[in-house]
Amino acid sequence: MLKDRFGRTVDYLRLSVTDRCDFRCIYCMAEEMAFLPRAEILSLEELQRVARVFVELGVRRIRLTGGEPLVRPGLARLAGWLSAIPGLDELNLTTNGARLPAQAADLKAAGLSRINISLDSLDAGRFRALTRTGNLDDVLAGIEAARAEAFSRIKLNTVVLRGRNDDELEDLLQFALARDLDISFIEEMPLGQMDTRDRGEAFMSSQSIRERLADTVQLVPAATSSAGPSRYWQVPGHQSRIGFISPHSENFCASCNRVRLTVEGRLLLCLGNEHSVDLKTVMRANPDDDAPLASAIVDAMAIKPERHHFSHEPEEQLVRFMNMTGG
Ligand code: SAM
Ligand code: SF4
């Protein structure tokens, strides 16, 4: 088992398969982005290798993320390899959904269990403004494609930005309820330097989001909770679980069970800190021996920070963007 020095067990890996994306969401990326050259990123075989070693060390759930995972050629092939690793309980995916109409069936056949799809607005013009390049109809078709494949759970992720989509929270909730989808409302996190906007101005706490929703629906705490940072609520008479991810206002670090691997093979021990270990160099230096890689992962647990210290102060923002982090 992977244990850190605060007694937390790490059994969840978020595996970034690309830093690239077909969208440019305003809270995630700058308008002009430089992406990694191909030689710098892990091959599909290397991603499979490192995932297998994590599972051998006790990881039970893997989430494929990015960047946009569906732009990585061979994603379904990789998903098939990963879901076949003995000991892995769940293989999940976070996506912007736009390419799901073409890929949902292959991903289901490859053994993927759950899908999270990002959806910040139901208004096409506003959706385009928030994503800079995204097309709402593609994403709505992607959600339908995922529903048609009957993944074990589908969850919508909505980053809430005051003045940009906070007047749509009720509509987004009703959209999820009508389709038995889960939905999580996320506070924006200060990852990457934004020169075009002030994150603090758009901040909305989970508490105020919940209060806003409670004006129109009854919210009761859900009986089941997840191991993740979401706290879940339900509307009586509906299946959907409604989550609130509150990195600012309700610190969830004490129960953190996860680490992230960037597509360049950097193991990030915390979303909100720079502590990391370069696993790519270890892997490439020992192509036929997994022992050094396993040792590097075990040793990395010693530098997992106790907590993040997110703040809206510009000088305290991390330089790393979310697409590089594996959100
Ligand atoms: N491209 C995929 C997608 O959009 O779902 C997967 C990667 S994306 C980085 C993962 C999640 O992080 C998305 O739900 C996105 O909305 C969220 N995200 C990105 N930047 C964020 C930020 N600065 N604060 C909070 N959430 C963010
Ligand atoms: Fe792309 Fe996801 Fe980032 Fe949006 S949030 S730019 S879809 S990686």
Coordinates of C-alpha atoms and ligand atoms in Angstrom, one line a residue:
M1 CA 0.0 0.0 0.0
L2 CA 1.1 3.6 -0.7
K3 CA 1.0 5.6 2.5
D4 CA 2.2 9.1 3.1
R5 CA 3.7 10.6 6.3
F6 CA 0.3 11.9 7.4
G7 CA -1.2 8.3 7.4
R8 CA -3.2 8.8 4.2
T9 CA -3.5 5.8 1.9
V10 CA -3.1 6.7 -1.8
D11 CA -5.2 4.3 -3.9
Y12 CA -6.3 6.7 -6.7
L13 CA -4.3 7.9 -9.7
R14 CA -5.3 10.6 -12.1
L15 CA -3.4 9.8 -15.3
S16 CA -3.1 12.6 -17.8
V17 CA -2.8 11.2 -21.3
T18 CA -2.2 14.5 -23.1
D19 CA -1.7 18.2 -22.4
R20 CA -3.5 19.1 -25.7
C21 CA -7.1 20.1 -26.1
D22 CA -9.6 21.1 -28.7
F23 CA -11.1 23.7 -26.3
R24 CA -9.4 26.7 -24.6
C25 CA -11.6 27.1 -21.5
I26 CA -10.9 30.5 -19.9
Y27 CA -10.2 29.1 -16.4
C28 CA -8.0 26.3 -17.7
M29 CA -5.7 27.7 -20.4
A30 CA -4.4 30.9 -21.8
E31 CA -5.5 31.7 -25.4
E32 CA -2.1 30.9 -26.9
M33 CA -0.6 27.8 -25.4
A34 CA 2.6 25.9 -26.2
F35 CA 2.1 22.2 -25.9
L36 CA 4.7 19.5 -25.2
P37 CA 6.7 18.0 -28.1
R38 CA 5.9 14.4 -28.8
A39 CA 9.3 13.0 -27.6
E40 CA 8.5 14.6 -24.1
I41 CA 5.3 12.7 -23.5
L42 CA 4.8 9.2 -22.4
S43 CA 3.9 6.6 -25.1
L44 CA 0.8 4.5 -24.7
E45 CA 3.1 1.6 -23.6
E46 CA 4.8 3.8 -21.0
L47 CA 1.4 4.9 -19.7
Q48 CA 0.3 1.3 -19.4
R49 CA 3.6 0.4 -17.7
V50 CA 3.4 3.1 -15.0
A51 CA -0.3 2.4 -14.4
R52 CA 0.4 -1.3 -13.9
V53 CA 3.2 -0.5 -11.3
F54 CA 0.8 1.9 -9.5
V55 CA -1.8 -0.9 -9.3
E56 CA 0.8 -3.3 -8.0
L57 CA 1.5 -0.8 -5.3
G58 CA -2.2 -0.6 -4.2
V59 CA -3.9 1.8 -6.6
R60 CA -7.5 0.7 -7.1
R61 CA -9.0 3.5 -9.3
I62 CA -7.5 5.3 -12.2
R63 CA -9.1 8.3 -14.0
L64 CA -7.9 9.2 -17.5
T65 CA -7.7 13.0 -17.9
G66 CA -5.7 15.8 -19.6
G67 CA -5.9 18.1 -21.5
E68 CA -8.6 16.5 -23.4
P69 CA -8.1 12.7 -23.3
L70 CA -10.2 12.1 -26.4
V71 CA -7.7 13.9 -28.6
R72 CA -5.0 11.4 -27.8
P73 CA -4.8 8.8 -30.6
G74 CA -5.2 5.3 -29.3
L75 CA -7.1 6.2 -26.2
A76 CA -9.5 3.3 -26.4
R77 CA -6.6 0.9 -26.9
L78 CA -4.9 2.3 -23.8
A79 CA -8.2 2.0 -21.9
G80 CA -8.5 -1.7 -22.9
W81 CA -4.9 -2.3 -21.6
L82 CA -5.5 -0.5 -18.3
S83 CA -8.9 -2.1 -17.5
A84 CA -7.2 -5.5 -17.9
I85 CA -4.6 -4.8 -15.2
P86 CA -5.3 -7.3 -12.4
G87 CA -6.3 -5.6 -9.2
L88 CA -7.7 -2.4 -10.8
D89 CA -11.3 -1.9 -9.6
E90 CA -12.3 1.1 -11.8
L91 CA -11.1 2.9 -14.8
N92 CA -12.8 6.3 -15.3
L93 CA -12.6 9.3 -17.7
T94 CA -12.9 13.0 -17.5
T95 CA -13.7 14.7 -20.8
N96 CA -15.1 17.8 -22.4
G97 CA -17.4 15.3 -24.3
A98 CA -17.2 16.8 -27.8
R99 CA -15.6 13.7 -29.3
L100 CA -17.8 11.1 -27.4
P101 CA -20.2 10.6 -30.3
A102 CA -17.3 9.0 -32.2
Q103 CA -15.6 7.2 -29.3
A104 CA -18.2 6.3 -26.5
A105 CA -18.9 2.8 -27.9
D106 CA -15.2 1.9 -28.2
L107 CA -14.5 3.2 -24.7
K108 CA -17.3 1.2 -23.2
A109 CA -16.1 -1.9 -25.0
A110 CA -12.6 -1.2 -23.6
G111 CA -13.9 -1.5 -20.1
L112 CA -14.3 2.1 -19.0
S113 CA -16.8 2.4 -16.0
R114 CA -17.6 6.1 -15.3
I115 CA -17.4 9.3 -17.3
N116 CA -17.3 12.9 -16.1
I117 CA -18.3 15.4 -18.7
S118 CA -17.6 19.1 -18.3
L119 CA -20.6 21.4 -19.0
D120 CA -20.6 25.0 -17.9
S121 CA -23.5 26.5 -19.8
L122 CA -26.5 25.4 -21.8
D123 CA -26.4 28.6 -23.9
A124 CA -24.5 28.1 -27.2
G125 CA -23.0 31.6 -27.3
R126 CA -22.0 31.6 -23.7
F127 CA -20.6 28.1 -24.0
R128 CA -18.4 29.3 -26.9
A129 CA -17.2 32.3 -24.9
L130 CA -16.3 30.1 -21.9
T131 CA -14.5 27.4 -23.9
R132 CA -13.3 29.9 -26.6
T133 CA -13.5 27.2 -29.3
G134 CA -16.1 24.7 -28.1
N135 CA -19.5 23.9 -29.7
L136 CA -22.3 23.2 -27.3
D137 CA -24.2 20.9 -29.7
D138 CA -21.2 18.5 -29.9
V139 CA -21.1 18.2 -26.2
L140 CA -24.8 17.6 -25.8
A141 CA -24.5 14.9 -28.5
G142 CA -21.5 13.5 -26.5
I143 CA -23.7 13.4 -23.3
E144 CA -26.3 11.5 -25.3
A145 CA -23.7 9.1 -26.7
A146 CA -22.5 8.3 -23.2
R147 CA -26.0 7.8 -22.0
A148 CA -26.7 5.4 -24.9
E149 CA -23.7 3.3 -23.8
A150 CA -25.1 3.1 -20.3
F151 CA -21.8 3.8 -18.4
S152 CA -22.2 2.9 -14.8
R153 CA -22.3 6.6 -13.8
I154 CA -22.2 9.8 -15.8
K155 CA -21.4 13.0 -14.0
L156 CA -21.4 16.6 -15.2
N157 CA -18.7 19.0 -14.0
T158 CA -19.6 22.7 -13.8
V159 CA -17.0 25.3 -12.9
V160 CA -19.0 28.2 -11.4
L161 CA -18.0 31.7 -12.4
R162 CA -19.9 34.6 -10.9
G163 CA -21.2 36.9 -13.6
R164 CA -20.6 34.2 -16.4
N165 CA -22.7 31.2 -15.6
D166 CA -24.1 31.6 -12.0
D167 CA -27.5 32.5 -13.4
E168 CA -27.7 29.0 -15.1
L169 CA -27.1 26.8 -12.0
E170 CA -30.8 25.9 -11.7
D171 CA -31.1 25.1 -15.4
L172 CA -27.9 22.9 -15.3
L173 CA -29.2 21.1 -12.2
Q174 CA -32.6 20.5 -13.9
F175 CA -30.8 19.2 -17.0
A176 CA -28.9 16.7 -14.9
L177 CA -32.0 15.7 -12.9
A178 CA -34.1 15.1 -16.0
R179 CA -31.5 12.6 -17.3
D180 CA -30.5 10.9 -14.0
L181 CA -27.0 12.3 -14.3
D182 CA -24.9 13.4 -11.3
I183 CA -23.6 16.9 -11.3
S184 CA -20.8 18.6 -9.4
F185 CA -20.4 22.4 -9.0
I186 CA -16.7 23.3 -8.8
E187 CA -15.1 26.4 -7.3
E188 CA -12.4 27.8 -9.7
M189 CA -8.9 27.0 -8.7
P190 CA -6.0 29.3 -9.2
L191 CA -3.9 27.2 -11.6
G192 CA -1.8 29.0 -14.2
Q193 CA -1.4 32.7 -14.7
M194 CA -4.3 34.5 -16.3
D195 CA -3.6 37.8 -17.8
T196 CA -7.0 38.4 -19.3
R197 CA -9.1 38.1 -16.1
D198 CA -9.2 38.3 -12.4
R199 CA -10.2 35.0 -10.8
G200 CA -11.1 36.5 -7.5
E201 CA -13.9 38.5 -9.1
A202 CA -15.6 35.4 -10.5
F203 CA -15.3 33.4 -7.3
M204 CA -18.4 31.8 -5.9
S205 CA -18.3 29.6 -2.8
S206 CA -20.0 26.2 -2.7
Q207 CA -22.1 27.5 0.2
S208 CA -23.5 30.3 -1.8
I209 CA -24.1 28.0 -4.8
R210 CA -26.0 25.6 -2.5
E211 CA -28.1 28.5 -1.1
R212 CA -28.9 29.7 -4.6
L213 CA -30.1 26.2 -5.6
A214 CA -32.0 25.7 -2.4
D215 CA -34.3 28.6 -3.4
T216 CA -35.8 26.4 -6.1
V217 CA -35.2 22.8 -5.0
Q218 CA -35.0 20.9 -1.8
L219 CA -31.5 19.6 -1.2
V220 CA -30.9 16.8 1.4
P221 CA -27.5 15.3 2.2
A222 CA -27.0 12.1 0.2
A223 CA -26.8 8.8 2.1
T224 CA -23.7 7.7 0.2
S225 CA -20.5 9.7 0.1
S226 CA -17.6 9.1 -2.2
A227 CA -13.9 9.0 -1.5
G228 CA -13.4 12.1 -3.5
P229 CA -13.5 15.8 -2.6
S230 CA -17.2 16.2 -3.6
R231 CA -19.8 16.3 -0.8
Y232 CA -23.1 15.0 -2.2
W233 CA -26.6 16.1 -1.9
Q234 CA -29.9 14.9 -3.5
V235 CA -33.2 16.2 -4.5
P236 CA -36.0 13.9 -3.1
G237 CA -37.5 11.8 -5.8
H238 CA -34.4 11.9 -8.0
Q239 CA -31.4 9.6 -8.5
S240 CA -28.9 12.3 -9.3
R241 CA -26.2 13.1 -6.8
I242 CA -25.3 16.8 -6.5
G243 CA -21.7 17.5 -5.5
F244 CA -19.9 20.6 -4.5
I245 CA -16.1 20.7 -4.9
S246 CA -14.8 23.4 -2.6
P247 CA -11.0 23.7 -2.8
H248 CA -11.2 27.2 -1.3
S249 CA -14.0 27.2 1.2
E250 CA -14.1 23.6 2.5
N251 CA -10.6 22.2 2.6
F252 CA -10.7 18.5 1.9
C253 CA -7.0 17.7 2.1
A254 CA -7.2 15.5 5.3
S255 CA -9.0 12.8 3.3
C256 CA -6.8 13.1 0.1
N257 CA -6.2 9.7 -1.4
R258 CA -4.8 10.7 -4.8
V259 CA -1.8 11.6 -6.8
R260 CA -1.6 12.8 -10.4
L261 CA 0.8 11.8 -13.2
T262 CA 1.3 14.4 -16.0
V263 CA 1.7 13.2 -19.5
E264 CA 5.4 14.1 -19.3
G265 CA 5.8 11.5 -16.5
R266 CA 5.9 14.0 -13.6
L267 CA 4.3 12.6 -10.5
L268 CA 2.4 15.5 -8.8
L269 CA 1.8 14.8 -5.1
C270 CA -0.8 17.6 -4.7
L271 CA -3.0 19.6 -7.0
G272 CA -2.1 22.9 -5.2
N273 CA 1.6 22.5 -4.7
E274 CA 4.6 22.1 -6.9
H275 CA 6.1 18.9 -5.2
S276 CA 6.8 16.4 -7.9
V277 CA 9.0 13.5 -8.9
D278 CA 10.2 12.8 -12.5
L279 CA 9.2 9.2 -13.2
K280 CA 9.8 9.4 -16.9
T281 CA 13.6 9.5 -16.4
V282 CA 13.5 6.6 -14.0
M283 CA 11.3 4.5 -16.5
R284 CA 13.5 5.3 -19.5
A285 CA 16.7 4.6 -17.6
N286 CA 15.4 1.1 -16.6
P287 CA 13.4 -0.2 -19.6
D288 CA 13.4 -3.8 -18.4
D289 CA 13.3 -3.4 -14.7
D290 CA 10.2 -2.0 -12.8
A291 CA 11.9 -2.1 -9.4
P292 CA 13.5 1.4 -9.6
L293 CA 10.1 2.9 -10.8
A294 CA 8.2 1.2 -7.9
S295 CA 10.8 2.5 -5.4
A296 CA 10.6 6.0 -6.8
I297 CA 6.8 6.0 -6.4
V298 CA 7.0 4.6 -2.8
D299 CA 9.7 7.2 -1.9
A300 CA 7.6 10.1 -3.4
M301 CA 4.9 9.6 -0.8
A302 CA 7.3 11.2 1.7
I303 CA 7.0 14.5 0.0
K304 CA 3.2 14.6 -0.4
P305 CA 2.3 17.9 1.3
E306 CA -0.3 18.0 4.1
R307 CA -2.6 20.5 2.3
H308 CA -2.9 23.1 -0.4
H309 CA -3.1 26.8 0.3
F310 CA -5.2 28.1 -2.6
S311 CA -5.7 31.9 -2.6
H312 CA -6.9 34.5 -5.0
E313 CA -3.7 36.5 -4.7
P314 CA -2.0 36.6 -8.1
E315 CA 1.5 36.2 -6.7
E316 CA 0.4 33.0 -5.0
Q317 CA -0.9 31.3 -8.1
L318 CA 0.8 28.2 -9.4
V319 CA 2.5 28.6 -12.8
R320 CA 1.2 25.2 -13.9
F321 CA -2.1 25.3 -15.9
M322 CA -4.9 22.8 -15.2
N323 CA -4.4 21.1 -18.7
M324 CA -0.8 20.3 -17.6
T325 CA -1.9 19.1 -14.2
G326 CA -4.4 16.5 -15.2
G327 CA -7.5 18.0 -13.7
Ligands
SAM1 N1 -10.7 18.2 -20.8 C1 -11.4 17.4 -19.9 C2 -12.5 18.2 -19.3 O1 -12.6 19.4 -19.5 O2 -13.3 17.6 -18.6 C3 -10.5 16.9 -18.8 C4 -9.4 17.8 -18.2 S1 -10.0 19.2 -17.4 C5 -8.5 20.0 -16.9 C6 -10.7 18.5 -15.9 C7 -11.6 19.4 -15.1 O3 -10.9 20.4 -14.6 C8 -12.8 20.0 -15.9 O4 -14.0 19.6 -15.3 C9 -12.5 21.4 -15.9 O5 -13.7 22.2 -15.8 C10 -11.8 21.6 -14.6 N2 -10.9 22.8 -14.5 C11 -10.0 23.2 -15.4 N3 -9.4 24.3 -14.9 C12 -9.9 24.6 -13.7 C13 -9.7 25.6 -12.7 N4 -8.8 26.5 -12.8 N5 -10.4 25.5 -11.5 C14 -11.4 24.5 -11.3 N6 -11.6 23.5 -12.2 C15 -10.9 23.6 -13.4
SF4_2 FE1 -9.6 21.6 -22.4 FE2 -10.7 20.5 -20.3 FE3 -9.0 22.5 -20.0 FE4 -11.4 23.0 -21.1 S1 -11.0 22.3 -19.0 S2 -9.4 23.7 -21.9 S3 -11.8 21.1 -22.2 S4 -8.5 20.5 -20.8

